[in-house]
Short mmCIF file of C-alpha atoms in Angstrom, two decimals:
data_model
loop_
_atom_site.label_atom_id
_atom_site.label_comp_id
_atom_site.label_asym_id
_atom_site.label_seq_id
_atom_site.Cartn_x
_atom_site.Cartn_y
_atom_site.Cartn_z
CA MET W 523 -152.49 40.14 -36.80
CA ALA W 524 -153.65 43.29 -35.00
CA THR W 525 -155.74 42.87 -31.89
CA THR W 526 -158.54 45.14 -30.81
CA SER W 527 -157.92 46.86 -27.50
CA ILE W 528 -160.62 46.69 -24.85
CA VAL W 529 -159.55 50.09 -23.53
CA SER W 530 -159.49 53.47 -25.20
CA SER W 531 -158.79 57.09 -24.46
CA GLY W 532 -161.59 58.74 -22.54
CA GLN W 533 -162.38 55.77 -20.29
CA VAL W 534 -161.67 55.22 -16.64
CA LEU W 535 -159.80 52.21 -15.34
CA LEU W 536 -160.73 50.84 -11.94
CA ALA W 537 -158.08 48.95 -9.99
CA GLU W 538 -159.35 45.48 -9.24
CA PRO W 539 -160.44 45.32 -5.58
CA PHE W 540 -157.46 43.34 -4.27
CA LEU W 541 -154.67 45.11 -6.16
CA VAL W 542 -151.96 45.64 -3.54
CA ASP W 543 -149.81 48.12 -5.47
CA PRO W 544 -149.67 51.12 -3.10
CA TYR W 545 -149.83 53.61 -5.97
CA PHE W 546 -152.96 52.12 -7.47
CA HIS W 547 -154.87 50.55 -4.56
CA ARG W 548 -158.56 51.29 -5.30
CA ALA W 549 -157.48 53.83 -7.92
CA VAL W 550 -159.73 55.33 -10.57
CA VAL W 551 -157.55 56.35 -13.52
CA LEU W 552 -158.82 58.55 -16.34
CA LEU W 553 -157.11 57.29 -19.48
CA CYS W 554 -156.36 60.45 -21.46
CA GLU W 555 -154.26 58.92 -24.20
CA HIS W 556 -154.03 55.31 -25.34
CA ARG W 557 -151.90 54.51 -28.37
CA GLU W 558 -149.67 51.73 -29.60
CA GLU W 559 -146.61 53.57 -28.24
CA GLY W 560 -148.07 53.83 -24.74
CA SER W 561 -150.77 55.24 -22.51
CA LEU W 562 -151.19 58.23 -20.22
CA GLY W 563 -153.71 58.91 -17.50
CA PHE W 564 -154.32 60.48 -14.11
CA ILE W 565 -155.46 58.93 -10.85
CA LEU W 566 -158.65 60.81 -9.99
CA ASN W 567 -159.03 59.79 -6.35
CA LYS W 568 -155.71 60.16 -4.49
CA LYS W 569 -155.57 63.28 -2.32
CA MET W 570 -152.38 65.15 -1.48
CA ASN W 571 -153.89 67.72 0.93
CA MET W 572 -152.41 70.55 -1.12
CA SER W 573 -153.93 73.41 -3.08
CA LEU W 574 -152.61 75.14 -6.17
CA GLY W 575 -152.13 78.35 -4.18
CA ASN W 576 -149.78 76.51 -1.81
CA LEU W 577 -147.77 75.11 -4.70
CA ILE W 578 -147.47 78.12 -7.02
CA PRO W 579 -147.17 81.60 -5.44
CA ASP W 580 -148.80 83.30 -8.47
CA PHE W 581 -152.00 81.41 -7.66
CA GLU W 582 -152.11 82.27 -3.95
CA GLY W 583 -155.71 82.27 -2.79
CA PHE W 584 -156.86 79.88 -5.53
CA GLU W 585 -157.72 76.84 -3.45
CA ALA W 586 -158.16 74.25 -6.24
CA GLU W 587 -157.05 70.90 -4.88
CA VAL W 588 -153.90 69.23 -6.23
CA LEU W 589 -154.25 65.46 -6.48
CA TYR W 590 -151.69 62.70 -6.95
CA GLY W 591 -151.90 61.78 -10.64
CA GLY W 592 -149.53 58.84 -10.50
CA PRO W 593 -145.95 57.70 -9.98
CA VAL W 594 -144.57 58.97 -13.31
CA HIS W 595 -143.18 62.51 -13.76
CA VAL W 596 -143.97 63.38 -10.14
CA ASP W 597 -142.35 66.80 -10.61
CA THR W 598 -144.87 67.76 -13.31
CA LEU W 599 -148.17 69.56 -12.78
CA SER W 600 -151.03 68.76 -15.18
CA TYR W 601 -154.68 69.75 -15.18
CA LEU W 602 -158.07 68.58 -16.36
CA HIS W 603 -160.84 71.10 -16.87
CA ASN W 604 -164.35 71.50 -18.23
CA VAL W 605 -163.98 74.90 -19.93
CA GLY W 606 -163.13 73.43 -23.34
CA ASP W 607 -162.17 75.88 -26.03
CA LEU W 608 -161.98 78.76 -23.54
CA LEU W 609 -158.41 77.55 -22.88
CA ASP W 610 -156.26 77.42 -26.05
CA ASP W 611 -154.32 74.24 -26.87
CA SER W 612 -156.54 72.02 -24.70
CA LEU W 613 -156.95 68.38 -25.72
CA LYS W 614 -160.46 66.94 -25.51
CA VAL W 615 -160.33 63.68 -23.56
CA ALA W 616 -164.08 62.94 -23.34
CA ASP W 617 -167.35 64.87 -23.38
CA GLY W 618 -166.96 67.63 -20.79
CA ILE W 619 -163.30 66.86 -19.98
CA TRP W 620 -160.22 68.54 -21.47
CA LEU W 621 -156.53 68.14 -20.68
CA GLY W 622 -154.07 71.02 -20.30
CA GLY W 623 -153.87 74.12 -22.40
CA ASP W 624 -151.97 77.38 -22.44
CA PHE W 625 -150.69 77.90 -18.86
CA GLU W 626 -150.29 81.69 -19.15
CA GLN W 627 -153.83 81.98 -20.42
CA LEU W 628 -154.96 79.71 -17.57
CA GLY W 629 -153.47 82.17 -15.07
CA PHE W 630 -155.30 85.07 -16.72
CA LEU W 631 -158.62 83.18 -16.76
CA ILE W 632 -158.26 82.26 -13.08
CA LYS W 633 -157.39 85.82 -12.05
CA SER W 634 -160.32 87.11 -14.12
CA GLY W 635 -162.71 84.72 -12.39
CA LEU W 636 -163.59 82.90 -15.63
CA ILE W 637 -162.15 79.64 -14.31
CA GLU W 638 -163.20 78.70 -10.79
CA GLU W 639 -162.06 75.83 -8.58
CA LYS W 640 -165.11 73.77 -9.61
CA HIS W 641 -163.94 73.86 -13.26
CA ILE W 642 -160.46 72.42 -12.88
CA ARG W 643 -158.44 69.67 -11.17
CA PHE W 644 -154.65 69.67 -10.87
CA TYR W 645 -152.43 66.57 -10.68
CA MET W 646 -148.83 66.07 -9.60
CA GLY W 647 -147.42 63.22 -11.62
CA CYS W 648 -149.26 60.96 -14.00
CA SER W 649 -149.88 57.29 -14.69
CA GLY W 650 -148.08 55.91 -17.70
CA TRP W 651 -147.67 52.62 -19.50
CA SER W 652 -145.21 51.72 -22.23
CA GLY W 653 -146.46 50.18 -25.47
CA GLY W 654 -148.34 46.94 -24.76
CA GLN W 655 -147.95 47.22 -20.97
CA LEU W 656 -151.54 48.26 -20.29
CA GLU W 657 -152.88 45.46 -22.49
CA GLU W 658 -150.81 42.98 -20.47
CA GLU W 659 -152.24 44.37 -17.24
CA MET W 660 -155.74 44.12 -18.72
CA GLU W 661 -155.13 40.46 -19.63
CA ILE W 662 -154.28 39.61 -16.01
CA GLN W 663 -157.34 41.62 -14.93
CA SER W 664 -155.54 44.28 -12.89
CA TRP W 665 -157.94 46.87 -14.31
CA ILE W 666 -161.66 47.06 -14.97
CA PRO W 667 -162.61 49.52 -17.75
CA ALA W 668 -165.63 51.79 -17.29
CA SER W 669 -167.28 54.74 -18.97
CA VAL W 670 -166.32 58.17 -17.74
CA HIS W 671 -168.63 60.96 -16.68
CA PRO W 672 -167.41 64.53 -16.08
CA ASN W 673 -168.87 64.36 -12.56
CA TYR W 674 -166.24 61.73 -11.71
CA VAL W 675 -163.56 64.37 -12.30
CA PHE W 676 -165.24 67.56 -11.10
CA LYS W 677 -167.95 66.72 -8.56
CA SER W 678 -167.48 63.29 -6.99
CA ALA W 679 -165.83 62.87 -3.59
CA SER W 680 -162.45 61.30 -4.21
CA ASP W 681 -162.63 58.96 -1.20
CA ALA W 682 -165.83 57.35 -2.53
CA LEU W 683 -165.06 57.48 -6.27
CA TRP W 684 -163.81 53.90 -6.76
CA GLN W 685 -166.93 52.52 -5.09
CA GLN W 686 -169.21 54.92 -7.02
CA VAL W 687 -167.81 54.07 -10.46
CA MET W 688 -167.76 50.34 -9.70
CA TYR W 689 -171.39 50.49 -8.53
CA ASN W 690 -172.41 52.49 -11.61
CA LYS W 691 -171.16 49.66 -13.88
CA GLY W 692 -174.13 47.64 -12.57
CA GLY W 693 -174.67 43.92 -12.26
CA ALA W 694 -171.96 41.99 -10.38
CA PHE W 695 -169.91 45.19 -10.11
CA GLU W 696 -172.51 46.57 -7.68
CA ILE W 697 -171.60 43.71 -5.34
CA ILE W 698 -167.86 44.19 -5.92
CA SER W 699 -168.26 47.87 -4.99
CA LYS W 700 -169.32 46.79 -1.50
CA ILE W 701 -166.19 44.72 -0.78
CA PRO W 702 -164.48 46.36 2.20
CA ASP W 703 -161.30 48.28 1.44
CA PHE W 704 -159.15 46.21 3.80
CA MET W 705 -160.48 42.85 4.84
CA THR W 706 -159.43 41.46 8.22
CA TRP W 707 -159.35 37.75 8.82
CA ASN W 708 -160.50 36.56 12.27
#
């Protein structure tokens, strides 16, 4: 019998507040693809203190921040943007959020000033789950699903994003959002 998944592409997953995994501690992951074969997403709130111009010489001067997308394929650069069909071969993830697209065209659009730093986020690595793995993690409550808003990707401060999304869920999640990041026992 097939079961209905409680997660789907185009949602964010919030790490439960006491998850100790160093890769996903207080992570907000945008789930870009969720299928029976597996799932793919990007951590939205882990800074690397690097810009695209530092990483790729052709983009020198373009100061778009590069974030840590996750522990899988750490040698791969991916990007989320809000320019939609302006960039060929983009995949719509949610309203106002697209994944990837033609990289050569991206370079042209950046150099032409049609894509600015506020329109795009770059990620080294990604977050991936094999078939059924994410469902297992959901069953043990490692993740809390939430609705996504384009502001989470393009406008929110990454160091406050987990708390913001948790608070926006409302109810008991507002209280959970206020749990200190690292609790010290006296």
